[in-house]
């Protein structure tokens, strides 16, 4: 457990490091990798690939891994917000008796038609987003995770290169922090001490 906490702290520190601090002195091994200076390789870890996934320096694999990282980060940011919101006691109509955390997977708590319809519409919305909206449907993406599909392109292109880089780096790093955050909440819920780490929230 101690090693998990240490790893969490290291990852969190990397996620919240200033965007302008890019990796300046990667190790001799990572310095030779062509992805060593890509977006996200920044202090204090720099180019961090301990499993060697990017060893072959394959562009297709890098694009796939980066897009997967961004998508998981976006989902995790929503998950953290959703967890904290429901933990604080907020519910949509029909879900007042549904617990937060792992309790939502207990189908016996959905006792009303409104609650069941909420679940059905949530699943339907997720399927629609995943299959038709949250994707590069027209091959217009300029970078991994670009799902604008032409909408808002004029506004985005009107921004400076520094603003675009900074915005993308912030999203990437906030997503990394959120992935660690939701994992931490899941672990502490399993341990039964969420109340101790979130004393300021009332159910």
Tab-separated table of C-alpha atoms in Angstrom:
chain	number	residue	atom	x	y	z
A	1	UNK	CA	0.000	0.000	0.000
A	2	UNK	CA	2.880	2.346	0.789
A	3	UNK	CA	4.360	1.811	-2.675
A	4	UNK	CA	0.977	2.622	-4.219
A	5	UNK	CA	0.767	5.890	-2.284
A	6	UNK	CA	4.297	6.849	-3.348
A	7	UNK	CA	3.496	6.090	-6.979
A	8	UNK	CA	0.322	8.142	-6.720
A	9	UNK	CA	2.193	11.131	-5.318
A	10	UNK	CA	4.834	10.962	-8.055
A	11	UNK	CA	2.217	10.766	-10.796
A	12	UNK	CA	0.224	13.598	-9.256
A	13	UNK	CA	3.311	15.787	-9.059
A	14	UNK	CA	3.987	15.155	-12.723
A	15	UNK	CA	0.404	15.950	-13.661
A	16	UNK	CA	0.378	19.311	-11.929
A	17	UNK	CA	3.866	20.401	-12.992
A	18	UNK	CA	3.875	23.725	-14.907
A	19	UNK	CA	3.189	23.246	-18.597
A	20	UNK	CA	6.193	25.326	-19.594
A	21	UNK	CA	8.584	22.896	-17.907
A	22	UNK	CA	9.364	20.421	-20.642
A	23	UNK	CA	11.844	17.621	-20.222
A	24	UNK	CA	15.312	19.123	-20.498
A	25	UNK	CA	17.523	16.201	-19.546
A	26	UNK	CA	15.966	12.799	-20.261
A	27	UNK	CA	18.026	9.717	-19.607
A	28	UNK	CA	20.468	8.517	-22.218
A	29	UNK	CA	18.038	5.779	-23.235
A	30	UNK	CA	14.988	8.009	-23.633
A	31	UNK	CA	16.962	10.858	-25.219
A	32	UNK	CA	17.411	8.770	-28.340
A	33	UNK	CA	13.667	8.128	-28.689
A	34	UNK	CA	12.023	10.403	-31.236
A	35	UNK	CA	9.023	10.915	-28.941
A	36	UNK	CA	11.172	12.219	-26.057
A	37	UNK	CA	10.064	15.819	-26.627
A	38	UNK	CA	6.418	15.193	-27.427
A	39	UNK	CA	3.560	16.867	-25.579
A	40	UNK	CA	3.365	15.481	-22.054
A	41	UNK	CA	7.083	14.769	-21.626
A	42	UNK	CA	7.825	17.292	-18.913
A	43	UNK	CA	9.383	17.713	-15.484
A	44	UNK	CA	9.834	15.990	-13.138
A	45	UNK	CA	9.616	12.663	-14.988
A	46	UNK	CA	10.373	13.849	-18.496
A	47	UNK	CA	9.951	11.123	-21.108
A	48	UNK	CA	8.509	8.319	-18.957
A	49	UNK	CA	8.136	4.960	-20.698
A	50	UNK	CA	9.251	2.319	-18.177
A	51	UNK	CA	7.498	-0.514	-20.042
A	52	UNK	CA	9.140	0.365	-23.341
A	53	UNK	CA	5.905	0.664	-25.299
A	54	UNK	CA	7.448	3.353	-27.492
A	55	UNK	CA	10.731	1.537	-27.990
A	56	UNK	CA	9.952	0.653	-31.631
A	57	UNK	CA	9.271	4.368	-32.284
A	58	UNK	CA	6.192	3.493	-34.308
A	59	UNK	CA	4.080	6.547	-35.148
A	60	UNK	CA	0.831	4.576	-35.381
A	61	UNK	CA	1.359	3.005	-31.974
A	62	UNK	CA	2.237	6.359	-30.424
A	63	UNK	CA	-0.893	8.004	-31.859
A	64	UNK	CA	-3.041	5.127	-30.591
A	65	UNK	CA	-1.518	5.211	-27.099
A	66	UNK	CA	-1.828	9.005	-26.867
A	67	UNK	CA	-5.463	8.961	-27.975
A	68	UNK	CA	-6.218	6.189	-25.469
A	69	UNK	CA	-4.514	8.206	-22.727
A	70	UNK	CA	-6.519	11.324	-23.568
A	71	UNK	CA	-9.827	9.452	-23.744
A	72	UNK	CA	-9.208	7.668	-20.441
A	73	UNK	CA	-8.233	11.007	-18.921
A	74	UNK	CA	-11.426	12.672	-20.081
A	75	UNK	CA	-13.550	9.824	-18.742
A	76	UNK	CA	-11.660	9.918	-15.447
A	77	UNK	CA	-12.208	13.665	-15.065
A	78	UNK	CA	-15.950	13.086	-15.457
A	79	UNK	CA	-15.744	10.135	-13.065
A	80	UNK	CA	-14.043	12.166	-10.330
A	81	UNK	CA	-16.569	14.983	-10.646
A	82	UNK	CA	-19.439	12.505	-10.665
A	83	UNK	CA	-18.106	10.632	-7.653
A	84	UNK	CA	-17.601	13.782	-5.590
A	85	UNK	CA	-20.980	15.200	-6.634
A	86	UNK	CA	-22.929	12.095	-5.658
A	87	UNK	CA	-20.838	11.620	-2.518
A	88	UNK	CA	-21.871	15.120	-1.471
A	89	UNK	CA	-25.496	14.006	-1.716
A	90	UNK	CA	-26.625	15.515	-5.014
A	91	UNK	CA	-28.975	13.399	-7.122
A	92	UNK	CA	-31.107	13.791	-10.220
A	93	UNK	CA	-34.858	13.127	-9.837
A	94	UNK	CA	-35.588	9.438	-9.406
A	95	UNK	CA	-32.120	8.577	-8.101
A	96	UNK	CA	-32.496	9.871	-4.552
A	97	UNK	CA	-32.147	6.401	-2.995
A	98	UNK	CA	-29.205	5.303	-5.159
A	99	UNK	CA	-25.940	5.232	-3.189
A	100	UNK	CA	-22.662	6.651	-4.440
A	101	UNK	CA	-19.540	4.748	-5.430
A	102	UNK	CA	-19.713	1.004	-6.035
A	103	UNK	CA	-23.246	1.004	-4.669
A	104	UNK	CA	-24.584	2.106	-8.047
A	105	UNK	CA	-23.869	-1.381	-9.440
A	106	UNK	CA	-26.441	-2.945	-7.114
A	107	UNK	CA	-29.464	-3.347	-9.369
A	108	UNK	CA	-31.790	-3.799	-6.405
A	109	UNK	CA	-31.556	-0.077	-5.551
A	110	UNK	CA	-33.329	0.931	-8.769
A	111	UNK	CA	-36.868	0.455	-7.538
A	112	UNK	CA	-38.812	3.044	-9.541
A	113	UNK	CA	-39.580	3.364	-13.244
A	114	UNK	CA	-37.925	6.792	-13.284
A	115	UNK	CA	-34.707	5.358	-11.852
A	116	UNK	CA	-34.678	2.534	-14.402
A	117	UNK	CA	-35.343	4.962	-17.246
A	118	UNK	CA	-32.457	7.125	-16.022
A	119	UNK	CA	-30.149	4.117	-16.238
A	120	UNK	CA	-31.393	3.205	-19.717
A	121	UNK	CA	-30.963	6.762	-21.012
A	122	UNK	CA	-27.500	6.983	-19.454
A	123	UNK	CA	-26.401	3.802	-21.242
A	124	UNK	CA	-27.979	4.968	-24.503
A	125	UNK	CA	-26.228	8.346	-24.238
A	126	UNK	CA	-22.880	6.660	-23.623
A	127	UNK	CA	-23.335	4.419	-26.673
A	128	UNK	CA	-24.303	7.365	-28.888
A	129	UNK	CA	-21.336	9.431	-27.712
A	130	UNK	CA	-18.883	6.562	-28.167
A	131	UNK	CA	-20.093	5.399	-31.585
A	132	UNK	CA	-21.144	8.633	-33.287
A	133	UNK	CA	-19.916	11.797	-31.578
A	134	UNK	CA	-16.773	11.441	-29.459
A	135	UNK	CA	-14.572	10.371	-32.341
A	136	UNK	CA	-12.867	11.725	-35.417
A	137	UNK	CA	-15.694	10.875	-37.742
A	138	UNK	CA	-14.480	12.775	-40.795
A	139	UNK	CA	-10.686	12.311	-40.611
A	140	UNK	CA	-10.260	15.992	-39.742
A	141	UNK	CA	-8.255	15.516	-36.547
A	142	UNK	CA	-5.009	17.483	-36.354
A	143	UNK	CA	-3.770	15.572	-33.294
A	144	UNK	CA	-4.851	12.644	-31.088
A	145	UNK	CA	-8.043	13.450	-29.206
A	146	UNK	CA	-9.178	16.127	-31.672
A	147	UNK	CA	-12.889	15.377	-31.956
A	148	UNK	CA	-14.046	18.783	-33.148
A	149	UNK	CA	-15.009	17.281	-36.522
A	150	UNK	CA	-14.865	20.757	-38.027
A	151	UNK	CA	-16.981	22.459	-35.350
A	152	UNK	CA	-15.209	25.331	-33.624
A	153	UNK	CA	-12.247	24.979	-35.948
A	154	UNK	CA	-12.176	28.673	-36.854
A	155	UNK	CA	-12.020	29.678	-33.198
A	156	UNK	CA	-9.362	27.066	-32.375
A	157	UNK	CA	-7.211	27.897	-35.392
A	158	UNK	CA	-7.379	31.566	-34.431
A	159	UNK	CA	-5.531	30.850	-31.196
A	160	UNK	CA	-1.772	31.122	-30.951
A	161	UNK	CA	0.410	28.022	-31.121
A	162	UNK	CA	1.465	28.567	-27.501
A	163	UNK	CA	-2.162	28.713	-26.353
A	164	UNK	CA	-3.002	25.521	-28.232
A	165	UNK	CA	0.005	23.695	-26.816
A	166	UNK	CA	-0.754	24.900	-23.295
A	167	UNK	CA	-4.422	23.915	-23.523
A	168	UNK	CA	-3.626	20.444	-24.794
A	169	UNK	CA	-0.971	19.930	-22.119
A	170	UNK	CA	-3.346	21.036	-19.360
A	171	UNK	CA	-6.028	18.624	-20.519
A	172	UNK	CA	-3.515	15.782	-20.782
A	173	UNK	CA	-2.070	16.389	-17.332
A	174	UNK	CA	-5.430	16.971	-15.656
A	175	UNK	CA	-6.540	13.688	-17.212
A	176	UNK	CA	-3.499	11.932	-15.764
A	177	UNK	CA	-4.259	13.371	-12.333
A	178	UNK	CA	-7.920	12.323	-12.673
A	179	UNK	CA	-6.976	8.749	-13.569
A	180	UNK	CA	-4.938	8.541	-10.365
A	181	UNK	CA	-7.708	10.360	-8.498
A	182	UNK	CA	-10.543	8.006	-9.423
A	183	UNK	CA	-8.292	5.006	-8.794
A	184	UNK	CA	-7.488	6.408	-5.359
A	185	UNK	CA	-11.183	6.923	-4.579
A	186	UNK	CA	-11.939	3.349	-5.611
A	187	UNK	CA	-9.151	2.008	-3.405
A	188	UNK	CA	-10.231	4.044	-0.392
A	189	UNK	CA	-13.865	3.053	-0.876
A	190	UNK	CA	-12.780	-0.594	-0.827
A	191	UNK	CA	-10.839	0.163	2.370
A	192	UNK	CA	-13.903	1.874	3.825
A	193	UNK	CA	-12.248	5.158	4.753
A	194	UNK	CA	-13.522	7.609	2.136
A	195	UNK	CA	-15.077	9.627	4.983
A	196	UNK	CA	-11.598	10.208	6.396
A	197	UNK	CA	-10.147	11.614	3.180
A	198	UNK	CA	-13.264	13.626	2.288
A	199	UNK	CA	-14.412	14.989	5.655
A	200	UNK	CA	-15.535	18.248	4.054
A	201	UNK	CA	-18.232	16.541	1.993
A	202	UNK	CA	-21.506	15.525	3.556
A	203	UNK	CA	-23.576	12.717	2.126
